[in-house]
Each structure stands twice: as C-alpha cells, then as structure tokens.
Coordinates of C-alpha atoms and ligand atoms in Angstrom, one line a residue:
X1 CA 26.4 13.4 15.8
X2 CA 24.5 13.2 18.5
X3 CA 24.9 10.3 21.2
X4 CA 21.1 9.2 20.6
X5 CA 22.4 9.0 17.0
X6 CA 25.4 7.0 17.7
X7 CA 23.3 4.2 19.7
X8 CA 21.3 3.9 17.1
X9 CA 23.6 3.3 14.5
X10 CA 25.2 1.1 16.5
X11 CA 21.7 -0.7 17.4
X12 CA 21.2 -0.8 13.5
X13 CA 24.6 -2.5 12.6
X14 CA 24.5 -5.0 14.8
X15 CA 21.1 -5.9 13.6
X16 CA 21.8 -5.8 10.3
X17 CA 24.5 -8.5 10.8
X18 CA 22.2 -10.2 13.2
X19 CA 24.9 -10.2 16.3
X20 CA 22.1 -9.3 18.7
X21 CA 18.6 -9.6 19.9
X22 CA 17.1 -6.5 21.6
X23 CA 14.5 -6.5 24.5
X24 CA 12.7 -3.0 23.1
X25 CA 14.8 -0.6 24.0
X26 CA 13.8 2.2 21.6
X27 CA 9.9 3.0 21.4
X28 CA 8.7 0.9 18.4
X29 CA 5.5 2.5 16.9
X30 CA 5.6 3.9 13.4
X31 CA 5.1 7.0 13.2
X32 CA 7.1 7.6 15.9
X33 CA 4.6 9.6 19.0
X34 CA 5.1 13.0 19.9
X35 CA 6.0 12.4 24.0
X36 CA 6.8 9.0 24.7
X37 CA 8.6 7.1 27.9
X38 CA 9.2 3.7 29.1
X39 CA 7.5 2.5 31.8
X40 CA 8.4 -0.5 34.4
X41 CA 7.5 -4.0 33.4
X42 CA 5.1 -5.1 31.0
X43 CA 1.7 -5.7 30.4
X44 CA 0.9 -9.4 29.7
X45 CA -2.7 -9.7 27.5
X46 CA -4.2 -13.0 28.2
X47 CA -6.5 -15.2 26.6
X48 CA -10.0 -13.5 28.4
X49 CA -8.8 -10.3 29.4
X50 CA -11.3 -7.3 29.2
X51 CA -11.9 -4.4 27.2
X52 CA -13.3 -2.0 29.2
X53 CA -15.9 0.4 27.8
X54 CA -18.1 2.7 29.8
X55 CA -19.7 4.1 27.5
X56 CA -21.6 2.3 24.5
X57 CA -20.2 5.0 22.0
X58 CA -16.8 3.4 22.0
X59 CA -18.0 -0.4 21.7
X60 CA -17.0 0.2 17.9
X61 CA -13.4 0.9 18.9
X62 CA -13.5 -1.9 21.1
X63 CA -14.9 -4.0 18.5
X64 CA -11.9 -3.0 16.1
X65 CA -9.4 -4.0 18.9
X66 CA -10.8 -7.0 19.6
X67 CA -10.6 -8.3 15.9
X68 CA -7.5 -7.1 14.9
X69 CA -5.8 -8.3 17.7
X70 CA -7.4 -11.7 17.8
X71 CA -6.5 -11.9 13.5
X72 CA -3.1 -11.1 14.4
X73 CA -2.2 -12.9 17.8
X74 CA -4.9 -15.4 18.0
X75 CA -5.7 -13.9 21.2
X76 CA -9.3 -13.5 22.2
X77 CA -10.1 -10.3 24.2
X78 CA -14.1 -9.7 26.1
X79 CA -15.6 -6.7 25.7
X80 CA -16.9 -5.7 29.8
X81 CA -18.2 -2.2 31.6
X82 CA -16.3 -3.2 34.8
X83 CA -13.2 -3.6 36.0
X84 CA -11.5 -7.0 36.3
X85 CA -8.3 -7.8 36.2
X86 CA -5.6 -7.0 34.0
X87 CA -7.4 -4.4 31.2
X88 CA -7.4 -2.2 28.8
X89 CA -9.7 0.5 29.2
X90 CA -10.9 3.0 26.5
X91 CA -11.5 6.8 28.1
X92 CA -13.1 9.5 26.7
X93 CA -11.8 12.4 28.0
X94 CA -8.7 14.0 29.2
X95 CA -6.9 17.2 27.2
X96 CA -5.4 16.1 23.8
X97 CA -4.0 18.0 21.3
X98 CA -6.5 18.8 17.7
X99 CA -8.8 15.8 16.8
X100 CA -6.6 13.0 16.8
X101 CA -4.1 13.3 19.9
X102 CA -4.3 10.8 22.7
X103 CA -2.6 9.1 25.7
X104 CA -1.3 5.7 26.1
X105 CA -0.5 4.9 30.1
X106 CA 0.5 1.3 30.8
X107 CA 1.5 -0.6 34.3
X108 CA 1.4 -3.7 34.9
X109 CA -2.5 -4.0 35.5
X110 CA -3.7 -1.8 33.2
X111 CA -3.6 -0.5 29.5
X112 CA -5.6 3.1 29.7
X113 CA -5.8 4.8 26.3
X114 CA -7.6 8.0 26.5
X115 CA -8.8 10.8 24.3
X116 CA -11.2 13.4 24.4
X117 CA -12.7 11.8 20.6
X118 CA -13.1 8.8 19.2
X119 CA -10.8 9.8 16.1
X120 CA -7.8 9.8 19.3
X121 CA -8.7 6.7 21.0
X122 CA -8.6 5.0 17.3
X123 CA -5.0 6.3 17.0
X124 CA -4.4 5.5 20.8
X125 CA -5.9 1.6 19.7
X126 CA -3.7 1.7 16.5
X127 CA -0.3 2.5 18.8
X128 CA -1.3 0.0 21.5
X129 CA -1.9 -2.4 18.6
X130 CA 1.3 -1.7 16.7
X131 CA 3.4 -3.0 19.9
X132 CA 1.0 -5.9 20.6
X133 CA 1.9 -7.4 17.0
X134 CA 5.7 -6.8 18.2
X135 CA 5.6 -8.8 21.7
X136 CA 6.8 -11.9 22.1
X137 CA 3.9 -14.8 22.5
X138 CA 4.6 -16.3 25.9
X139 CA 2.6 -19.3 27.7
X140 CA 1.0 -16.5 29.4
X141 CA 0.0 -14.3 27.0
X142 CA 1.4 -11.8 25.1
X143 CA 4.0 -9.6 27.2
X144 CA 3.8 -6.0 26.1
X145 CA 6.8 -3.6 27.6
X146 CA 5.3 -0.4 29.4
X147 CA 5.0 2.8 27.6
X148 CA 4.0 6.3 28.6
X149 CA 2.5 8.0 25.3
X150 CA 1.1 11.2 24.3
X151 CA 0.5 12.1 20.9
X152 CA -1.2 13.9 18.1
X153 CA -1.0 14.5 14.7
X154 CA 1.5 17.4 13.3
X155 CA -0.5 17.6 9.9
X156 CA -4.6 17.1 9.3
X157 CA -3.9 15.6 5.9
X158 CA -1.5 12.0 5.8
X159 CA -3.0 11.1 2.4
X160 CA -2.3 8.3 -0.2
X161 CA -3.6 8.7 -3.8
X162 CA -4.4 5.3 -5.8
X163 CA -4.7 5.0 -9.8
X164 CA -7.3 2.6 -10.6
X165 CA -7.9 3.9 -14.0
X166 CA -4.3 2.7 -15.9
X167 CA -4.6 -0.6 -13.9
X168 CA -7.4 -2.2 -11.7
X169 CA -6.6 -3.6 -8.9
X170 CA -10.0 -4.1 -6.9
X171 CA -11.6 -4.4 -3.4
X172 CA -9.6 -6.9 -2.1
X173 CA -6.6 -4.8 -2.6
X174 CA -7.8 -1.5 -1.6
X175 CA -8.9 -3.3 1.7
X176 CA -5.5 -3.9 2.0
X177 CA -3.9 -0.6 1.7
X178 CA -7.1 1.0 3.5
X179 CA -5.7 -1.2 6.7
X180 CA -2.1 -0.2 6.5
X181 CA -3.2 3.2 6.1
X182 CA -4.6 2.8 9.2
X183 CA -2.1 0.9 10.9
X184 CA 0.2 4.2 10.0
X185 CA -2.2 6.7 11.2
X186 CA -2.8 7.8 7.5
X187 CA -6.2 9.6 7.0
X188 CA -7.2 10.4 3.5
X189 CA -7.6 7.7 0.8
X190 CA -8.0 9.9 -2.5
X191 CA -9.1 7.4 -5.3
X192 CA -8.0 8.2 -9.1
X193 CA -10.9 6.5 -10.9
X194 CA -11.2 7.8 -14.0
X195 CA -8.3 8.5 -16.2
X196 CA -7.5 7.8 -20.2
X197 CA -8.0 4.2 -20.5
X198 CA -10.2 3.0 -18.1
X199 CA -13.0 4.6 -16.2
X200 CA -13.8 2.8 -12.4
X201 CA -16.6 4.3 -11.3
X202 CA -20.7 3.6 -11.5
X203 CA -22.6 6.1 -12.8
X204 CA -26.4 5.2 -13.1
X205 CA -27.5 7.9 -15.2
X206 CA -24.6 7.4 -17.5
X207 CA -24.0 3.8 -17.7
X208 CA -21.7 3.7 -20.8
X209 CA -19.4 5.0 -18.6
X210 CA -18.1 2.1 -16.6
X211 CA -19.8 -0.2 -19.1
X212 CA -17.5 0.8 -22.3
X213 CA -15.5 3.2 -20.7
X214 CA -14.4 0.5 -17.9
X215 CA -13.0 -1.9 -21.0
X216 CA -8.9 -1.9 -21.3
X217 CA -6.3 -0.5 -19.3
X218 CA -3.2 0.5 -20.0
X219 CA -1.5 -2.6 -20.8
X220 CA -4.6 -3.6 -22.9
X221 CA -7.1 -1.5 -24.7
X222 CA -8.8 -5.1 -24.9
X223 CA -9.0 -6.2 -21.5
X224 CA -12.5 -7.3 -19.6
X225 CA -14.5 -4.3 -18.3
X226 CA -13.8 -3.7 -14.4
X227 CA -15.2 -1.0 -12.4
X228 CA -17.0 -0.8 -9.2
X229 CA -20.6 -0.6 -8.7
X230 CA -22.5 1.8 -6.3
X231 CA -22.5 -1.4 -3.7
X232 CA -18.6 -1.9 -3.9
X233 CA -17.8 2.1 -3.5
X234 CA -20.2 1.6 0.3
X235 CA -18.4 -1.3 1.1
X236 CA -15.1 0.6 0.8
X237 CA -16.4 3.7 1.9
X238 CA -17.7 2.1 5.4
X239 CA -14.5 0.0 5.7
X240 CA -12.4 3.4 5.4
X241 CA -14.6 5.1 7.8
X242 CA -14.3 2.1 10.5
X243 CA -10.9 3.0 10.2
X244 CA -11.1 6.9 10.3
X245 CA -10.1 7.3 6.6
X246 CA -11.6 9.4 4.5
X247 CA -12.2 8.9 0.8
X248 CA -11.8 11.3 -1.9
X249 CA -12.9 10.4 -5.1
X250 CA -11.2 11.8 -8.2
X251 CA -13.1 12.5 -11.2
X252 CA -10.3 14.1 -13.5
X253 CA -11.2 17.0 -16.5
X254 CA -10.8 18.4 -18.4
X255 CA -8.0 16.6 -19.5
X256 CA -7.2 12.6 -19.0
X257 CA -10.7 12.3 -20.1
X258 CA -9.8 9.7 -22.9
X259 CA -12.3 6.5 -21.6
X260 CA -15.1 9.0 -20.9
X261 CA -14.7 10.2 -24.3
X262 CA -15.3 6.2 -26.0
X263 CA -18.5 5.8 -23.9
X264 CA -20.2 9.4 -25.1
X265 CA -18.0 11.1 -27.8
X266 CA -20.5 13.5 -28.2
X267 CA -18.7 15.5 -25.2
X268 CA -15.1 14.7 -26.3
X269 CA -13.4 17.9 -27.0
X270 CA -10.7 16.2 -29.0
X271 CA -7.0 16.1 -28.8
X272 CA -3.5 15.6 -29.7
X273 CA -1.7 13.0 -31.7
X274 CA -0.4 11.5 -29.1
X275 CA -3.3 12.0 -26.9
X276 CA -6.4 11.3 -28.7
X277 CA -10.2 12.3 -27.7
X278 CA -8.2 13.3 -24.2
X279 CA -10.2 16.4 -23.5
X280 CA -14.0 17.3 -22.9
X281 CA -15.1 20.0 -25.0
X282 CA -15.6 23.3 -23.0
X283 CA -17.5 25.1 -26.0
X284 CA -20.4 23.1 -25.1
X285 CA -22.8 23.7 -22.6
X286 CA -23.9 20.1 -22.1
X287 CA -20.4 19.2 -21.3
X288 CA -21.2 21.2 -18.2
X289 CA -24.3 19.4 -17.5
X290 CA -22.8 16.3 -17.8
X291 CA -20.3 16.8 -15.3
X292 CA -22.4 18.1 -13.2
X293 CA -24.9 15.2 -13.5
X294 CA -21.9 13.0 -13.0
X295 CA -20.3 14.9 -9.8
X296 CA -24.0 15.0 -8.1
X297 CA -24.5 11.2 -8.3
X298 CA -20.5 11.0 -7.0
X299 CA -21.7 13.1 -4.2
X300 CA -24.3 11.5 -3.0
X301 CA -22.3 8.1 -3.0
X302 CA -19.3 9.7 -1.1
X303 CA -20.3 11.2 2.2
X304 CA -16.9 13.2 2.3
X305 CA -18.3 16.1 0.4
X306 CA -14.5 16.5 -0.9
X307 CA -13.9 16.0 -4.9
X308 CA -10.9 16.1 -6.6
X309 CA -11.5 17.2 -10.3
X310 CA -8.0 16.9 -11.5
X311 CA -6.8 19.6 -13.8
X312 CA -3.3 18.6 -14.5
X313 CA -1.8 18.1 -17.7
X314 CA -5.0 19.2 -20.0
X315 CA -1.9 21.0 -22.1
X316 CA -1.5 17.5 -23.6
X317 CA -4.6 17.7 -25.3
X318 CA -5.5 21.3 -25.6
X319 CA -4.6 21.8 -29.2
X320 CA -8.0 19.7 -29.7
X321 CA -9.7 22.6 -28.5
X322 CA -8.8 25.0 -31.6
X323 CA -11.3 22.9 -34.2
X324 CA -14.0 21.7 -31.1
X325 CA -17.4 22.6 -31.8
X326 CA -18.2 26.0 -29.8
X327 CA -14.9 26.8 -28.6
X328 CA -13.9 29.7 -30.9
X329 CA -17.5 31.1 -29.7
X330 CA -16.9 30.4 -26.2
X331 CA -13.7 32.2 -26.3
X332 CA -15.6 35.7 -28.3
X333 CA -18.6 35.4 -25.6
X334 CA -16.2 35.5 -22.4
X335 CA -13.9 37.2 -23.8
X336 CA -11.0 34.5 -23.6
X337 CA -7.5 35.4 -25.2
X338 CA -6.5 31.7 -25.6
X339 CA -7.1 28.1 -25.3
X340 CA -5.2 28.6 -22.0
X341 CA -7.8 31.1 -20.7
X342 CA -10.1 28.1 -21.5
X343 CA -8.8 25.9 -19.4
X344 CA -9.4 28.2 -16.6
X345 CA -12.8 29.6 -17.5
X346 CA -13.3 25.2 -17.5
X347 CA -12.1 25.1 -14.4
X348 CA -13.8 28.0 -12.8
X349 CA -17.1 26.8 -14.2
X350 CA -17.0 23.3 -12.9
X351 CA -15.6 24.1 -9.7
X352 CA -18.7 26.9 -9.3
X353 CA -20.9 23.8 -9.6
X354 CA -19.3 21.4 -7.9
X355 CA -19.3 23.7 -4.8
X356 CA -23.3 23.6 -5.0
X357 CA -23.0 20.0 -4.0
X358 CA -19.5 19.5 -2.1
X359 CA -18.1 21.1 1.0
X360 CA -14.7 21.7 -1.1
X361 CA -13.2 21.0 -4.7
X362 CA -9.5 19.6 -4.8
X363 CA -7.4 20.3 -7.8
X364 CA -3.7 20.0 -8.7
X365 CA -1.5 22.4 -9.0
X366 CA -1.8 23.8 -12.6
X367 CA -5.4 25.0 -10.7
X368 CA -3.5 27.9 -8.5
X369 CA -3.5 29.9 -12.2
X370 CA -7.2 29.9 -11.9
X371 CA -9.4 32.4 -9.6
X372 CA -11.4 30.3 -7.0
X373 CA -12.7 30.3 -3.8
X374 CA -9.3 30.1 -1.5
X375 CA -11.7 28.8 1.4
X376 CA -13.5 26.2 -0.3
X377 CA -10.2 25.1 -2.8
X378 CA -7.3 22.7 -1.8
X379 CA -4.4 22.9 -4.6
X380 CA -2.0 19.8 -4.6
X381 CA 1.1 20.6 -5.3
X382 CA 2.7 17.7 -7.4
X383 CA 5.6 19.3 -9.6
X384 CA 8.5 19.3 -7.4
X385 CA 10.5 21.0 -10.0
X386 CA 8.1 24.3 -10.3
X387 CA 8.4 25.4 -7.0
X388 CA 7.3 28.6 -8.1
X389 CA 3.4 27.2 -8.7
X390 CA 3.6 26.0 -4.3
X391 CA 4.5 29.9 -4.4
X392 CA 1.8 31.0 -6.5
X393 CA -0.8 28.5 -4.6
X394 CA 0.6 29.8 -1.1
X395 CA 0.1 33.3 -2.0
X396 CA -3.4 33.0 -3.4
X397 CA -4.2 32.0 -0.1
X398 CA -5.1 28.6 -1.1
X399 CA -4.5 25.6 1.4
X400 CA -2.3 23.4 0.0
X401 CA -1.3 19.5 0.1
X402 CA 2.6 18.5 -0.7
X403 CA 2.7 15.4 -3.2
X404 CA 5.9 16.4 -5.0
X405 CA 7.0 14.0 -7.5
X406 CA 10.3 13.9 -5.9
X407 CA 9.9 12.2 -3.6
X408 CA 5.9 11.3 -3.0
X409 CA 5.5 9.5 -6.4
X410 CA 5.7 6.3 -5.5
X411 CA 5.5 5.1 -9.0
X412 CA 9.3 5.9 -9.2
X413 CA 12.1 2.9 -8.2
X414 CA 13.1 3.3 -5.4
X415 CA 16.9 1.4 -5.6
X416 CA 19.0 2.7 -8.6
X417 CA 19.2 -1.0 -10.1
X418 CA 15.2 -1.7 -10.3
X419 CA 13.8 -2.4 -13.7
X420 CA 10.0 -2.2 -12.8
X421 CA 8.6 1.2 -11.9
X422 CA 8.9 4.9 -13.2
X423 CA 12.7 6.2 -13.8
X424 CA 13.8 9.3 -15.0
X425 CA 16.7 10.8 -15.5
X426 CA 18.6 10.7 -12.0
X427 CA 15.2 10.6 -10.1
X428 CA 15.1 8.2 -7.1
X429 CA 12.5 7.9 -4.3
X430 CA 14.6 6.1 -1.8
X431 CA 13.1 5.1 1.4
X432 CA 15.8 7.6 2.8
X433 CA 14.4 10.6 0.7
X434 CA 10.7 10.5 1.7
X435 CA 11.8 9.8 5.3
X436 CA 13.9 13.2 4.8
X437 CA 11.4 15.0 3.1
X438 CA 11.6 18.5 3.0
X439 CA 14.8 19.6 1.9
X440 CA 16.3 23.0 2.9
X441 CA 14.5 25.1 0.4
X442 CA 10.8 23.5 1.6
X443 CA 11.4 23.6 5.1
X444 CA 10.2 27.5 5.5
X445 CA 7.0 26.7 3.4
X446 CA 6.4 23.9 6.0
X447 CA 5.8 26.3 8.5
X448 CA 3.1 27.9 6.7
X449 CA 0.0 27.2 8.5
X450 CA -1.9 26.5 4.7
X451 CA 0.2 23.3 4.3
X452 CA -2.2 20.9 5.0
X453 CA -0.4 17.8 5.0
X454 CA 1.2 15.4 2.8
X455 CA 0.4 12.9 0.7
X456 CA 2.3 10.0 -1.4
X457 CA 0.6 9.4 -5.4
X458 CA 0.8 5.7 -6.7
X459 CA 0.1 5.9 -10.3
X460 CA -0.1 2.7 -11.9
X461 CA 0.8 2.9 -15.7
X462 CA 3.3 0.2 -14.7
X463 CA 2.3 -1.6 -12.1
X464 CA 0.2 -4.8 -13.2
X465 CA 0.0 -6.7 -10.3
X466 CA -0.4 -6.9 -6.3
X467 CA 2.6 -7.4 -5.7
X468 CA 4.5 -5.1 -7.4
X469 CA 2.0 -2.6 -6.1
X470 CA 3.0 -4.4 -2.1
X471 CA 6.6 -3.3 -3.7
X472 CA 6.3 -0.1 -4.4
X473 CA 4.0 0.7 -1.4
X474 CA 6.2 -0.9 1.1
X475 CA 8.4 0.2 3.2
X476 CA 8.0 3.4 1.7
X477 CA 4.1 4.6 3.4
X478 CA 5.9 3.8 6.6
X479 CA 8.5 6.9 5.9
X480 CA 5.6 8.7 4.9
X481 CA 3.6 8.2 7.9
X482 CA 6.2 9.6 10.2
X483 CA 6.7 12.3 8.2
X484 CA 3.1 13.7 8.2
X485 CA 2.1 12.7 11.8
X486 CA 5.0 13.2 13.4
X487 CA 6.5 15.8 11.3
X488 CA 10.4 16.5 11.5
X489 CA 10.0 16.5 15.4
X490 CA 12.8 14.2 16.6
X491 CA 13.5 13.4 13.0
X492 CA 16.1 10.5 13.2
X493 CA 16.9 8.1 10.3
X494 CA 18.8 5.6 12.0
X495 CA 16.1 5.7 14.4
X496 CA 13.1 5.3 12.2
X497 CA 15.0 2.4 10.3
X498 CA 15.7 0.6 13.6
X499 CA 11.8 0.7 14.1
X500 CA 11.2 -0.8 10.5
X501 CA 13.2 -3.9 10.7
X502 CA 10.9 -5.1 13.0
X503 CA 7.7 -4.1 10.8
X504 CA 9.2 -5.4 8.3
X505 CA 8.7 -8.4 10.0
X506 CA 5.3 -7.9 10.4
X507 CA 4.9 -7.5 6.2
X508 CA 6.1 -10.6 6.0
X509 CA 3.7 -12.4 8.0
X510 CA 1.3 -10.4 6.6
X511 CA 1.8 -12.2 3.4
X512 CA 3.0 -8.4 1.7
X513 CA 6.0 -8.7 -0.6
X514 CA 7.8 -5.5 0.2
X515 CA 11.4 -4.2 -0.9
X516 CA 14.2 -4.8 1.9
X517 CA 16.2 -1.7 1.8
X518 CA 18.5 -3.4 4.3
X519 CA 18.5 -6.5 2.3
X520 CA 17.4 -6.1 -1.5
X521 CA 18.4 -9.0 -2.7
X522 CA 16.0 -11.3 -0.2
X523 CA 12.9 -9.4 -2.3
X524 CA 14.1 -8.6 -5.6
X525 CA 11.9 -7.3 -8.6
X526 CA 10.2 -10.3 -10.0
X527 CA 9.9 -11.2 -13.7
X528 CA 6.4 -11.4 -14.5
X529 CA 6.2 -7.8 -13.9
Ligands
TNX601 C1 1.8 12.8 -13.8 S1 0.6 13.9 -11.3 C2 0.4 12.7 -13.8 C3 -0.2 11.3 -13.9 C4 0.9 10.3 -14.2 C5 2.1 10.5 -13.4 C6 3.2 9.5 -13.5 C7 -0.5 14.2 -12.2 C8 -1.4 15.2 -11.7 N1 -0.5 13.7 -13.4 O1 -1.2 11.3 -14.9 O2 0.3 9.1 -13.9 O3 2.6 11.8 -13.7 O4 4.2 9.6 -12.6

C-alpha cells in the first residue's frame, strides 16, 4: 500500500468515528481533477464581490455562478467588466485539453478560471462551486482554501439513462438530477420515454400516443395519464443545455412497444404470453411510416440530433411475428431466413431513416448483429455477462458506450440487506464496484479509442417514488462521475470516499435522501416503497 493510501485510510477512520475535524487537507472536488495543488491561504467571497467578465459571451456562465452560489450560501455575487477587489474572473483562453478541460488558479485576491470554451469555464465554475458549498461561512464571507487546478475530461460521454415509461417521475425531478449531473461534470441525459406501459412523450400528429398510451405504469395499468407536452420537453431541454447536458431521447422498437401498441393497434406486431402486443409489426410498410413520422417530430423538438431507438430485448416478443400480417411476405421479398433476420432488416430499415433526420442513431447492444453505418451508430453495451457482443461491437468498428449491468444498473441494491430495488442472484452494485469499474478483463477494452464513455441506467420498474429514486441515485452518480471524467488516473478508493463524506453532507442539506454507505442504518430503506 502506498503511503498516500495509508493517510487516507487513516483520514477515513478517524472520520468515521468522528475523532477529528480536518482543515481540507486532500483536494475535495468530485470527480477528482486531473493536476491539482494546494495553494497558500484562502480566498474569502464576500457579500459584493465581483464576477469579472470581459467579454459579454460568458455573462451566461456568470449568471449560473451567481445563482447557484447565492441558492446555496446566501451570498450575493455582482457581475462587473473591471477589476475591483477580491474576484473571480472568467477567461477565455489559455491551452486546455479537448472541449471541456480548464484551469482553476486561486491566491488570495483572485479566483481565475480559464478555458479556451465555454463548455471548460462551465466545468472550471462547477469545481470552483463544488469547494465553495464546502467552506466554512465566516463573518467575512466564505473562506475558500487555495487550489491550483487543471483538468479535462478522460471520456466525451459521462451519461445517465432515466426510465420514465414504468414510472413517472416528472419535471421537478428531472430538474433535479439534470443539476447533479452537472454538479458531477456528467454530460449526456438519455431519457427512456416510451417503454411497455406507459408512453411519456408528445406527439402532435399521433396524439393517442401520450393520451392513451400515457395511462398506467407499471404499478398500475389504471393510473392517471402523465406525459410531457412539447412545452415541458423545451423547458428541460433549455435547462440541460444551461448546464452543458445534452439530451437523448429514446424512442424504443421494435420491441418494449407495449403502450404504443394500446393507442394504435393497427401497428402492433403482436407478442408473447408473457409479453403481449410488445412488438410493432415489421411486415407492414406503414409501421415504417409511422416511425418515421414519430422520430421526425422527436427531432425537431430535440436539438441534439442523437436518438436512441432501443433494440434490446425484441426476443421477448418475436414469436408474435410468425402470425403478423405481412411478415411471412416480408421475409420471401428480402429474402430473410428467420424472425431474427427480421429484427435486423427492422433495424437497418429504421435506422436508414432515422439518419435522414439525425446526426447519429444510438442502439443497444443486441444492434452490433446488425449492418450499419459504424460512423453514424453508437452501440451501448449493457450485458455485462456477454462480453463477447462489446467484442463483436468493437470489431465492427462501431463506437461504443459501457453501461454494463454490473455495475451501471443502478436499479440493482446496492447493500446485500436492501429489500427495495432490483436483486439477482449474487448481483450487487456497491458504491465500491462502480467506483472500481473496470475489472481486469475490461481494462484493455478501455484503451480502445471507440469507447466513448460511460454511462449509469436507472430503470424504474421498482422505484415509485423520489426518494427511493434520491436512494438509488445517491452516492452512487458520484462514483460514476469520477470514473468517466477522471478515468482510473489516480484511482484511489479511500480517497474518493474521504471526498464523499463531506458531499454527503451537502445531500443532506439539499433535502436528497441518499444511502450512507458509511452509515446505513442513519438512511435505511423506507416502508412505503
Ligand atoms: C433490461 S437494459 C432492460 C430494461 C429493464 C432492465 C432492468 C435494456 C436495454 N433492457 O428494459 O428495465 O433490464 O434492469
């Protein structure tokens, strides 16, 4: 063990048993930056102080600073060209690394964060922010210790998937997870609105859509319709984007397609006992223009140009396919040995026209056994246990984002005695297994300049409520964050969980009810889950 190591155990234990308080010692941003030294002193914000912005391009980011900082410390910042006094001044320039790296430098006088993009001076913002919210409030001000900081991010994709369709959670909600995306440096929100029973999402030419198929979720076939309209998707959309998110939708086929299939049956391609009506029919050439119809008023709502069309699991329904009207015909026109050259021909098909409208089309991995366009395809590798499909994806040449179930599903417990939440046979997502995401066999494929990034997948088949959502969610998207912005440089457990017991603080005030892994029994599992 390394000395480092030691100290922070050390640091750790004696925290755990609350024997000490520290002055910051140990750098305390989540993820944890890519060069980083402490400086002499500290930096006291007071009540007044100036933002200094030269040029009106970054009076957004100053904005953002400004608000956040005066929601979370009370303390009122002015937004100035000159400057006066103690400051902290937003620069556009100097060398950073990609899009998104930056440099912190702090004295006594002066905060300068500076980056040749605005993406970089947000993360710059989001670190100076970060140890704001963890300085202590003096008569003065609040007394931030030095920092020297340069950073970027290891991987372009830090995304978080949310299921909407099994339950509905709303705007309020994703507000919330869309700022502590943020305040981890994650980037890509990709939204799972439609799914078998309930679909989310406002489509004008197809109203039935969110109007029947937005009735019942997963607890209750029965409950109230819930959905959001055109106006809610631009709300969320322009709060992502204030925070340098971007949003994917997910419109899933041809499988999962159950609440689709209540509104206009006449596109249901049937399915199993177990999964009824959970297909649309591919022997039809309407399906086609239906999706399409659907995908083109999608695109013009979400200025990404990214859609995620699903693809996973349509092997629960296929057998629906046999007796659906067209298929058999379909299958002697193209040629197609079986229901599983189907699926691909389905896949190729919709993808072709998606890529009409949308810069790329995300799929899961199942996809990487169809023939598409490597460059304009992103396959997202979800079954940790077929390592053999990352392969196949790799190979193709397609890029590729890492979701594994084990451990990015963060629908699995994540302490072997919880109830609530997905479990399966031995399968645990412990705070300590994302944070040491990859294991031995996945570190090579890291390397591999196709891996994109990662990205953690709340499905929501049993989760009911905010909180147990805040549960499942926290502390776990703080692992996550180190691990795809900061990558396994300077990986260090003790380290990272040093860091957290102080954000954990921060939940709290927050109002978030998250799982203590160093204290479960202070935020156990509630009942009315
Ligand atoms: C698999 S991941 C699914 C989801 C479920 C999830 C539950 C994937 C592409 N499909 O439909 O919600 O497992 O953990």
């Amino acid at each position: 063990m390394k000395r480092t190591e030691v100290r922070y155990i050390i640091f750790a234990f004696l925290l755990m048993t609350g024997q000490l308080v520290l002055a910051q010692r140990s750098c305390p941003v989540i993820p944890l930056p890519t060069v980083y030294e402490q400086g002499e002193g500290s930096f006291t914000v007071r009540e007044g102080s100036v933002i200094v912005v030269k040029d009106s391009s970054l009076r957004a980011l100053a904005a953002f600073l400004q608000t956040s900082l005066k929601q979370h410390t009370g303390i009122g910042l002015k937004i100035g060209g000159g400057n006066e006094g103690a400051a902290v001044i937003l620069e556009k320039n100097g060398a950073a690394h990609g899009t998104d790296g930056y440099a912190l430098q702090m004295t006594k006088n002066a905060v300068v964060i500076s980056s040749p993009t605005r993406e970089g001076l947000f993360y710059g913002i989001v670190t100076f922010l970060q140890m704001a919210f963890q300085s202590p409030r003096k008569e003065s001000g609040l007394a931030i210790s030095c920092w020297d900081i340069q950073d970027s991010a290891r991987y372009a994709w830090r995304g978080l998937m949310l299921d909407e369709s099994r339950h509905f959670f709303g705007k309020e909600t994703v507000k919330m997870i869309l700022d502590w995306m943020a305040f981890y440096k994650l980037n890509r929100f990709h939204w799972h609105l439609t799914d078998a029973p309930g679909w989310r999402l406002e489509i004008k030419q197809y109203p039935r859509l969110a109007s029947v198929g937005g009735r019942g979720n997963y607890s209750d076939p029965g409950a109230p319709v819930q959905y959001y309209t055109t106006a809610d998707i631009q709300e969320i959309i322009q709060y992502a984007q204030e925070r340098y998110i971007t949003v994917i939708p997910e419109i899933d086929m041809p499988g999962h397609a159950t609440a689709a299939n209540r509104a206009y049956p006449e596109f249901s391609g049937g399915g199993s006992e177990k999964y009824p009506d959970f297909t649309f029919n591919p022997g039809k050439a309407e399906t086609y223009r239906y999706l399409t119809d659907i995908l083109r008023e999608a695109a013009e709502l979400f200025p990404s140009r990214m859609i995620h069309l699903g693809g996973d699991e349509v092997s629960f329904g296929i057998e629906g396919w046999k007796d659906a009207a067209g298929v058999q015909q379909l299958m002697r026109d193209e040629s197609l040995p079986g229901l599983k050259a189907v699926e691909r021909y389905f896949i190729q098909r919709m993808t072709d026209s998606a890529l009409k409208m949308y810069r790329k089309v995300l799929l899961w991995d199942e996809a990487a056994d169809a023939s598409l366009p490597v460059n304009r395809t992103i396959i997202f590798w979800w079954r940790h246990d077929k390592p053999e499909q990352l392969n196949k994806a790799l190979q193709k040449g397609y890029p590729v984002v890492l979701c594994p179930r084990l451990p990015f599903y963060f629908d699995f417990v994540q302490n072997r005695t919880h109830k609530k939440g997905r479990k399966r046979k031995d399968w645990l997502n412990s705070l300590d297994k994302v944070y040491g995401f990859p294991d031995k066999e996945l570190s090579a494929a890291m390397e591999n300049n196709l891996i994109l990034g990662l990205q953690a997948n709340l499905w929501t088949e049993l989760v009911r409520s905010r909180q147990h959502l805040e549960y499942l969610l926290f502390p776990r998207i703080a692992a996550l964050s180190e691990r795809a912005w900061t990558g396994s440089h300077n990986s260090n457990y003790q380290r990272f969980l040093f860091t957290l017991k102080a954000h954990l603080q921060l939940y709290r005030k927050a109002g978030i009810y998250y799982y203590n892994p160093f204290e479960p029994a202070e935020t156990p599992e509630l009942q009315e889950w």
